[in-house]
Amino acid sequence: MNARQFFDKVALLRVHQKGYFATRSRDALEASKALEKEIDAEIDRVTQIIAIRQSPNLFNQ
């Protein structure tokens, strides 16, 4: 996921979260949870990439 896709996904998440808190709709809650899971997975993926790039290895010390 690139930066624009991440931004768009977070913006969509906020729409569904606000919709849930305004209506307490089960559909909005499920959509929010699904988007939160995607966002969390992307954060974990990028965190791992950053950790790998920052860790010393044989070629980059």
Short mmCIF file of C-alpha atoms in Angstrom, two decimals:
data_model
loop_
_atom_site.label_atom_id
_atom_site.label_comp_id
_atom_site.label_asym_id
_atom_site.label_seq_id
_atom_site.Cartn_x
_atom_site.Cartn_y
_atom_site.Cartn_z
CA MET A 1 0.00 0.00 0.00
CA ASN A 2 1.42 3.38 -0.90
CA ALA A 3 1.03 6.60 1.09
CA ARG A 4 -2.01 7.79 -0.91
CA GLN A 5 -3.79 4.46 -0.50
CA PHE A 6 -3.07 4.54 3.23
CA PHE A 7 -4.43 8.08 3.51
CA ASP A 8 -7.58 7.18 1.57
CA LYS A 9 -8.13 4.08 3.69
CA VAL A 10 -7.76 6.05 6.95
CA ALA A 11 -10.13 8.74 5.65
CA LEU A 12 -12.70 6.05 4.79
CA LEU A 13 -12.21 4.51 8.24
CA ARG A 14 -13.02 7.85 9.87
CA VAL A 15 -16.19 8.17 7.77
CA HIS A 16 -17.38 4.78 9.00
CA GLN A 17 -16.37 5.49 12.60
CA LYS A 18 -18.25 8.77 12.60
CA GLY A 19 -21.21 7.03 11.00
CA TYR A 20 -21.17 4.41 13.70
CA PHE A 21 -21.07 6.91 16.54
CA ALA A 22 -23.86 8.93 14.95
CA THR A 23 -26.16 5.98 14.32
CA ARG A 24 -24.79 2.98 16.26
CA SER A 25 -25.37 1.04 13.05
CA ARG A 26 -24.11 -2.53 13.04
CA ASP A 27 -23.04 -2.15 9.38
CA ALA A 28 -20.96 0.93 10.17
CA LEU A 29 -19.37 -0.87 13.13
CA GLU A 30 -18.46 -3.90 11.02
CA ALA A 31 -17.06 -1.68 8.26
CA SER A 32 -15.02 0.25 10.85
CA LYS A 33 -13.62 -2.93 12.35
CA ALA A 34 -12.67 -4.32 8.93
CA LEU A 35 -10.91 -1.08 7.98
CA GLU A 36 -9.16 -0.91 11.37
CA LYS A 37 -7.84 -4.42 10.76
CA GLU A 38 -6.48 -3.38 7.35
CA ILE A 39 -4.87 -0.24 8.78
CA ASP A 40 -3.33 -2.18 11.66
CA ALA A 41 -1.92 -4.77 9.23
CA GLU A 42 -0.39 -2.04 7.08
CA ILE A 43 1.15 -0.35 10.13
CA ASP A 44 2.64 -3.70 11.19
CA ARG A 45 3.98 -4.31 7.67
CA VAL A 46 5.69 -0.92 7.46
CA THR A 47 7.00 -1.20 11.02
CA GLN A 48 8.70 -4.48 10.09
CA ILE A 49 10.23 -2.94 6.97
CA ILE A 50 11.59 -0.02 8.99
CA ALA A 51 13.02 -2.36 11.63
CA ILE A 52 14.76 -4.45 8.96
CA ARG A 53 16.24 -1.38 7.30
CA GLN A 54 17.51 -0.03 10.62
CA SER A 55 19.03 -3.27 11.87
CA PRO A 56 22.69 -3.78 11.13
CA ASN A 57 23.65 -6.66 8.85
CA LEU A 58 26.70 -7.88 7.00
CA PHE A 59 26.25 -5.39 4.18
CA ASN A 60 24.95 -2.37 6.11
CA GLN A 61 26.63 -1.75 9.43
#
